[in-house]
Amino acid sequence: MTTDFKSIPIIDVGPIVAKGDDLKMGQDPSVREVIKQLDQACRETGFFYVKGHGVPQSLMNEVKDVTHKFFHLPLSEKLKIKMTPNTGYRGYQKIKENITKGVPDLQEAIDYYREVKRGMYGSLGEILEGCNQWPNEPANFKASMEEYIRLCTDLSRKIMRGIALALGGSADELEGEKGGDPFWVVRLIGYPGNPAAIPQNNDIGCGTHTDYGLLTLINQDDRITALEVKNLSGEWVPATPIPGTFVCNIGDMLKIWSNGTYEATLHRVINNSLKYRVCVAYFYEPNFDTLVEPLEMCVEKSGGARLNQKAVYGEHLVNKVKNNFVP
């Protein structure tokens, strides 16, 4: 359960990045220290900054730069990759076409999903079948994003191995049929500046929500503080940008697997800056068709009390997709 935290912890995951492919990684003293910090952060805040992650700063900056450039193209250009049900819900959304809990968000975005071939997940994955849509401009957009997604996938897998150890399992506890073939989602988001710089209900860049899956890596604009995290007392704690870090948070599926030991924390985005803000959000997920329910080892550690939640991840995602966009 989250606490009345006043700040978000910073974790150097370098030891896990270095040892993350080793099933005996938990025996390394430096890794054990990171596992301890991950456990505390997942229990107390659900959010933490990640440094020592190994993703080049130049690439983190490049994907934000091409995102900025795309969103500043004429609308006619952006609409060439417009999201529709026929595109498998991949592509560009105009401002206020994304909805959080029934309220349009003051943002524009491009959505990418791990590509789903026809029949890959039967009827479960049918609405997400298709290929990602890549713009022609900027010219380096696709290559930069594909390399970035590759590195974020590997980093997330290694962090999840540390979290598996923190829960008391083996390093590969959440792989195999659970997460050995992980789904992923990438959302590139642009938040217009607020000339009035006064928060109003219609100024919410993204409404209060939790994330759907396991782990989110947020590569946010270094110049603007807009992401806020809610603590147990209902206070909004700013996730002030720290250059070179990701803001990492856990999602609904990890809450279920951990039997509620780890909480998916509410957060929102309000851009009260005069400047246009971008965010490159990478979401690391379980296998699309896996049934997520409390792990027995977590139930035992809770004295037998079982969280009354379970979900097929892909079904959970599809239900969100159906309700999050203006038709």
Coordinates of C-alpha atoms in Angstrom, one line a residue:
M1 CA 0.0 0.0 0.0
T2 CA 1.2 3.5 -0.8
T3 CA 2.1 5.8 2.1
D4 CA 2.1 9.5 2.8
F5 CA 5.3 9.9 0.8
K6 CA 6.5 13.5 0.0
S7 CA 9.0 12.6 -2.7
I8 CA 9.7 9.9 -5.2
P9 CA 12.8 7.7 -4.5
I10 CA 15.7 7.4 -7.0
I11 CA 17.0 3.9 -7.6
D12 CA 20.3 3.1 -9.4
V13 CA 19.5 -0.1 -11.3
G14 CA 23.0 -0.5 -12.7
P15 CA 23.7 -3.8 -10.8
I16 CA 20.5 -5.3 -12.2
V17 CA 21.2 -4.2 -15.7
A18 CA 24.7 -5.8 -15.4
K19 CA 23.5 -9.1 -13.8
G20 CA 19.9 -9.3 -15.0
D21 CA 20.4 -12.3 -17.3
D22 CA 21.9 -14.4 -14.5
L23 CA 19.4 -16.7 -12.7
K24 CA 21.7 -16.3 -9.6
M25 CA 21.6 -12.5 -9.8
G26 CA 20.0 -12.4 -6.3
Q27 CA 23.2 -13.7 -4.7
D28 CA 25.2 -10.5 -5.7
P29 CA 25.3 -8.0 -2.8
S30 CA 24.9 -5.0 -5.0
V31 CA 21.8 -6.6 -6.7
R32 CA 20.4 -7.5 -3.3
E33 CA 20.6 -3.8 -2.3
V34 CA 18.7 -2.8 -5.5
I35 CA 16.1 -5.5 -4.8
K36 CA 15.6 -4.1 -1.3
Q37 CA 15.1 -0.6 -2.7
L38 CA 12.7 -1.8 -5.4
D39 CA 10.6 -3.6 -2.8
Q40 CA 10.4 -0.5 -0.6
A41 CA 9.4 1.7 -3.6
C42 CA 6.8 -0.7 -4.9
R43 CA 5.3 -1.0 -1.4
E44 CA 5.4 2.7 -0.4
T45 CA 5.0 4.8 -3.5
G46 CA 4.4 2.7 -6.6
F47 CA 6.7 5.2 -8.4
F48 CA 10.5 5.6 -8.5
Y49 CA 13.1 7.2 -10.7
V50 CA 15.5 4.9 -12.5
K51 CA 19.1 5.8 -13.2
G52 CA 22.0 3.6 -14.2
H53 CA 19.6 2.0 -16.8
G54 CA 22.0 1.9 -19.7
V55 CA 19.7 3.6 -22.3
P56 CA 21.9 6.3 -23.9
Q57 CA 20.9 9.8 -23.0
S58 CA 21.3 10.7 -26.7
L59 CA 18.6 8.2 -27.6
M60 CA 16.3 9.4 -24.8
N61 CA 16.7 12.9 -26.1
E62 CA 16.3 11.9 -29.8
V63 CA 12.9 10.2 -29.3
K64 CA 11.6 13.2 -27.5
D65 CA 13.0 15.5 -30.2
V66 CA 11.3 13.6 -33.1
T67 CA 8.1 13.5 -31.0
H68 CA 8.2 17.3 -30.7
K69 CA 8.9 17.6 -34.4
F70 CA 6.0 15.3 -35.4
F71 CA 3.4 17.1 -33.2
H72 CA 4.5 20.5 -34.7
L73 CA 3.7 19.3 -38.3
P74 CA 0.5 20.5 -39.9
L75 CA -2.6 18.6 -38.9
S76 CA -3.0 17.3 -42.4
E77 CA 0.4 15.5 -42.2
K78 CA -0.4 14.1 -38.7
L79 CA -3.7 12.7 -39.9
K80 CA -2.0 10.6 -42.5
I81 CA -1.4 8.1 -39.7
K82 CA -4.8 8.7 -38.0
M83 CA -5.9 6.1 -35.5
T84 CA -9.1 4.2 -36.3
P85 CA -10.5 0.8 -35.4
N86 CA -9.4 -0.3 -38.9
T87 CA -5.7 0.4 -38.0
G88 CA -5.9 -1.8 -34.9
Y89 CA -6.1 1.4 -32.7
R90 CA -2.6 2.3 -33.8
G91 CA -1.8 5.8 -34.9
Y92 CA -2.4 9.5 -34.3
Q93 CA -5.1 11.0 -32.1
K94 CA -6.1 14.7 -32.2
I95 CA -6.4 16.8 -29.0
K96 CA -9.2 15.6 -26.7
E97 CA -9.7 12.3 -28.6
N98 CA -8.3 10.4 -25.6
I99 CA -10.7 9.9 -22.7
T100 CA -9.9 9.2 -19.1
K101 CA -12.9 8.2 -17.0
G102 CA -15.3 9.8 -19.4
V103 CA -13.4 13.2 -19.6
P104 CA -11.5 14.2 -22.8
D105 CA -7.8 14.8 -22.1
L106 CA -5.9 17.9 -23.3
Q107 CA -3.3 16.0 -25.3
E108 CA -2.6 14.6 -28.7
A109 CA -0.8 11.3 -29.1
I110 CA 0.5 8.4 -31.2
D111 CA -0.1 4.8 -30.1
Y112 CA 2.0 1.9 -30.9
Y113 CA 1.5 -1.7 -29.8
R114 CA 3.5 -4.9 -30.3
E115 CA 2.2 -6.0 -33.7
V116 CA -0.5 -8.6 -33.7
K117 CA -0.8 -10.9 -36.7
R118 CA -4.2 -12.1 -37.8
G119 CA -5.5 -14.9 -35.6
M120 CA -2.5 -14.6 -33.2
Y121 CA -4.7 -14.4 -30.1
G122 CA -8.0 -15.5 -31.6
S123 CA -11.0 -13.3 -30.9
L124 CA -9.3 -11.9 -27.9
G125 CA -6.7 -9.9 -29.9
E126 CA -8.8 -9.3 -33.0
I127 CA -9.3 -5.5 -32.5
L128 CA -5.6 -4.9 -32.1
E129 CA -4.5 -6.9 -35.2
G130 CA -2.4 -4.9 -37.5
C131 CA 0.9 -3.1 -38.1
N132 CA 2.1 0.1 -36.5
Q133 CA 1.8 3.3 -38.5
W134 CA 5.0 5.3 -38.9
P135 CA 5.2 8.9 -40.2
N136 CA 7.4 9.9 -43.1
E137 CA 8.6 12.9 -41.2
P138 CA 10.9 13.3 -39.2
A139 CA 13.0 11.0 -41.4
N140 CA 14.7 9.2 -38.4
F141 CA 11.4 8.7 -36.5
K142 CA 10.9 4.9 -37.1
A143 CA 14.6 3.9 -36.6
S144 CA 14.9 5.9 -33.4
M145 CA 11.7 4.5 -31.9
E146 CA 12.4 0.9 -32.8
E147 CA 15.8 1.0 -31.2
Y148 CA 14.3 2.7 -28.2
I149 CA 11.6 0.1 -27.8
R150 CA 14.2 -2.7 -28.0
L151 CA 16.2 -1.2 -25.2
C152 CA 13.2 -0.4 -23.0
T153 CA 12.0 -3.9 -23.4
D154 CA 15.3 -5.3 -22.2
L155 CA 15.6 -2.9 -19.3
S156 CA 12.0 -3.6 -18.2
R157 CA 12.6 -7.3 -18.3
K158 CA 15.6 -6.9 -16.0
I159 CA 13.8 -4.6 -13.6
M160 CA 10.9 -7.2 -13.4
R161 CA 13.4 -9.9 -12.6
G162 CA 14.5 -7.8 -9.6
I163 CA 10.9 -7.3 -8.6
A164 CA 10.3 -11.1 -8.9
L165 CA 13.1 -11.6 -6.4
A166 CA 11.7 -8.8 -4.2
L167 CA 8.4 -10.7 -4.0
G168 CA 10.3 -13.8 -2.8
G169 CA 10.3 -15.8 -6.1
S170 CA 13.1 -16.8 -8.5
A171 CA 14.4 -14.2 -11.0
D172 CA 12.3 -15.8 -13.8
E173 CA 9.2 -16.1 -11.6
L174 CA 7.2 -13.7 -13.8
E175 CA 8.5 -15.0 -17.2
G176 CA 7.5 -18.2 -19.0
E177 CA 3.7 -18.5 -19.4
K178 CA 3.3 -15.3 -17.3
G179 CA 5.6 -12.8 -19.0
G180 CA 8.1 -14.6 -21.1
D181 CA 6.6 -13.3 -24.3
P182 CA 5.7 -9.8 -23.1
F183 CA 3.3 -7.5 -24.8
W184 CA 4.3 -3.8 -25.0
V185 CA 2.6 -0.5 -25.7
V186 CA 4.3 2.9 -26.5
R187 CA 2.4 6.1 -26.3
L188 CA 3.9 9.4 -27.5
I189 CA 2.0 12.2 -25.9
G190 CA 2.0 16.0 -26.6
Y191 CA 0.5 18.4 -24.0
P192 CA -0.2 22.0 -25.3
G193 CA 1.1 24.8 -23.1
N194 CA -1.4 26.7 -20.9
P195 CA -1.4 30.4 -21.7
A196 CA -3.4 31.2 -18.5
A197 CA -1.1 29.0 -16.4
I198 CA -4.2 28.5 -14.1
P199 CA -5.4 24.9 -13.6
Q200 CA -9.0 24.3 -14.7
N201 CA -11.0 21.1 -15.1
N202 CA -10.5 21.3 -18.9
D203 CA -6.8 21.9 -18.5
I204 CA -6.1 18.3 -17.4
G205 CA -3.6 16.8 -19.8
C206 CA -4.3 13.3 -18.5
G207 CA -6.9 12.5 -15.9
T208 CA -6.4 10.6 -12.7
H209 CA -5.7 6.9 -13.5
T210 CA -3.5 3.8 -12.9
D211 CA -1.6 2.0 -15.6
Y212 CA -2.9 -1.3 -17.1
G213 CA 0.1 -3.6 -17.1
L214 CA 3.3 -4.3 -15.2
L215 CA 5.8 -1.6 -15.5
T216 CA 5.9 1.9 -17.1
L217 CA 9.0 3.8 -18.2
I218 CA 8.3 7.5 -18.6
N219 CA 10.7 9.6 -20.5
Q220 CA 9.4 13.1 -19.8
D221 CA 10.3 16.5 -21.0
D222 CA 13.2 17.7 -18.9
R223 CA 12.0 21.3 -18.9
I224 CA 8.5 21.0 -17.4
T225 CA 7.0 19.5 -14.2
A226 CA 3.5 18.2 -15.1
L227 CA 3.3 14.6 -13.8
E228 CA 1.8 14.3 -10.3
V229 CA 1.5 11.2 -8.1
K230 CA -1.2 10.8 -5.4
N231 CA -0.2 9.7 -1.9
L232 CA -2.3 8.1 0.8
S233 CA -3.4 11.4 2.2
G234 CA -4.7 12.5 -1.2
E235 CA -1.8 15.0 -1.8
W236 CA -0.4 15.4 -5.2
V237 CA 3.4 14.9 -5.3
P238 CA 5.2 16.3 -8.3
A239 CA 7.5 14.0 -10.3
T240 CA 10.0 16.7 -11.1
P241 CA 12.1 15.8 -14.2
I242 CA 15.6 14.5 -13.4
P243 CA 17.6 14.5 -16.7
G244 CA 18.9 11.1 -17.7
T245 CA 16.3 9.2 -15.6
F246 CA 13.1 7.4 -16.3
V247 CA 10.1 7.8 -14.0
C248 CA 9.0 4.2 -13.4
N249 CA 5.7 3.0 -12.0
I250 CA 3.9 -0.2 -11.5
G251 CA 0.5 -1.1 -13.0
D252 CA -2.7 -3.1 -12.4
M253 CA -1.3 -6.5 -13.3
L254 CA 1.6 -6.3 -10.8
K255 CA -0.8 -5.3 -8.1
I256 CA -2.8 -8.5 -8.8
W257 CA 0.3 -10.8 -9.1
S258 CA 1.7 -9.4 -5.8
N259 CA -1.7 -10.0 -4.1
G260 CA -2.0 -6.3 -3.3
T261 CA 1.5 -6.1 -1.7
Y262 CA 2.4 -3.6 -4.4
E263 CA 0.0 -0.9 -5.3
A264 CA -0.7 0.7 -8.7
T265 CA -0.6 4.4 -7.7
L266 CA -3.0 7.0 -9.0
H267 CA -1.4 9.8 -11.1
R268 CA -2.3 12.6 -13.5
V269 CA -0.7 15.2 -15.8
I270 CA -1.4 18.9 -15.7
N271 CA 0.8 21.1 -17.9
N272 CA 0.6 24.6 -16.4
S273 CA 3.7 25.7 -18.3
L274 CA 3.5 28.0 -21.3
K275 CA 5.6 25.5 -23.2
Y276 CA 4.5 22.5 -25.2
R277 CA 5.4 19.3 -23.3
V278 CA 6.1 15.8 -24.7
C279 CA 6.3 12.4 -23.0
V280 CA 7.4 9.1 -24.4
A281 CA 5.7 6.4 -22.3
Y282 CA 6.7 2.8 -22.7
F283 CA 4.5 0.1 -21.1
Y284 CA 5.9 -3.4 -20.3
E285 CA 3.1 -6.0 -20.0
P286 CA 2.5 -9.7 -19.3
N287 CA 1.9 -12.2 -22.1
F288 CA -1.2 -11.0 -23.9
D289 CA -3.2 -14.1 -23.3
T290 CA -2.1 -14.9 -19.8
L291 CA -4.4 -15.2 -16.8
V292 CA -3.1 -12.9 -14.1
E293 CA -4.1 -13.8 -10.5
P294 CA -2.4 -13.6 -7.1
L295 CA 0.8 -15.6 -6.9
E296 CA 0.5 -18.4 -4.3
M297 CA 3.8 -17.3 -2.7
C298 CA 2.3 -13.8 -2.2
V299 CA -0.9 -15.2 -0.8
E300 CA 1.1 -17.3 1.7
K301 CA 3.0 -14.2 2.8
S302 CA -0.3 -12.5 3.4
G303 CA -1.4 -15.2 5.8
G304 CA -3.7 -16.8 3.2
A305 CA -5.8 -13.7 2.5
R306 CA -6.3 -13.5 -1.3
L307 CA -6.9 -10.3 -3.3
N308 CA -10.3 -10.8 -5.0
Q309 CA -9.0 -9.8 -8.5
K310 CA -7.9 -11.6 -11.6
A311 CA -7.7 -10.7 -15.3
V312 CA -6.7 -12.0 -18.6
Y313 CA -4.2 -9.2 -19.5
G314 CA -5.3 -8.9 -23.2
E315 CA -9.0 -8.7 -22.2
H316 CA -8.2 -6.0 -19.6
L317 CA -6.3 -4.0 -22.2
V318 CA -8.9 -4.3 -24.9
N319 CA -11.6 -3.2 -22.5
K320 CA -9.6 -0.1 -21.8
V321 CA -8.9 0.6 -25.5
K322 CA -12.6 0.4 -26.3
N323 CA -13.5 3.0 -23.8
N324 CA -10.5 5.4 -24.0
F325 CA -11.0 6.9 -27.4
V326 CA -13.6 9.2 -29.0
P327 CA -15.3 7.1 -31.7

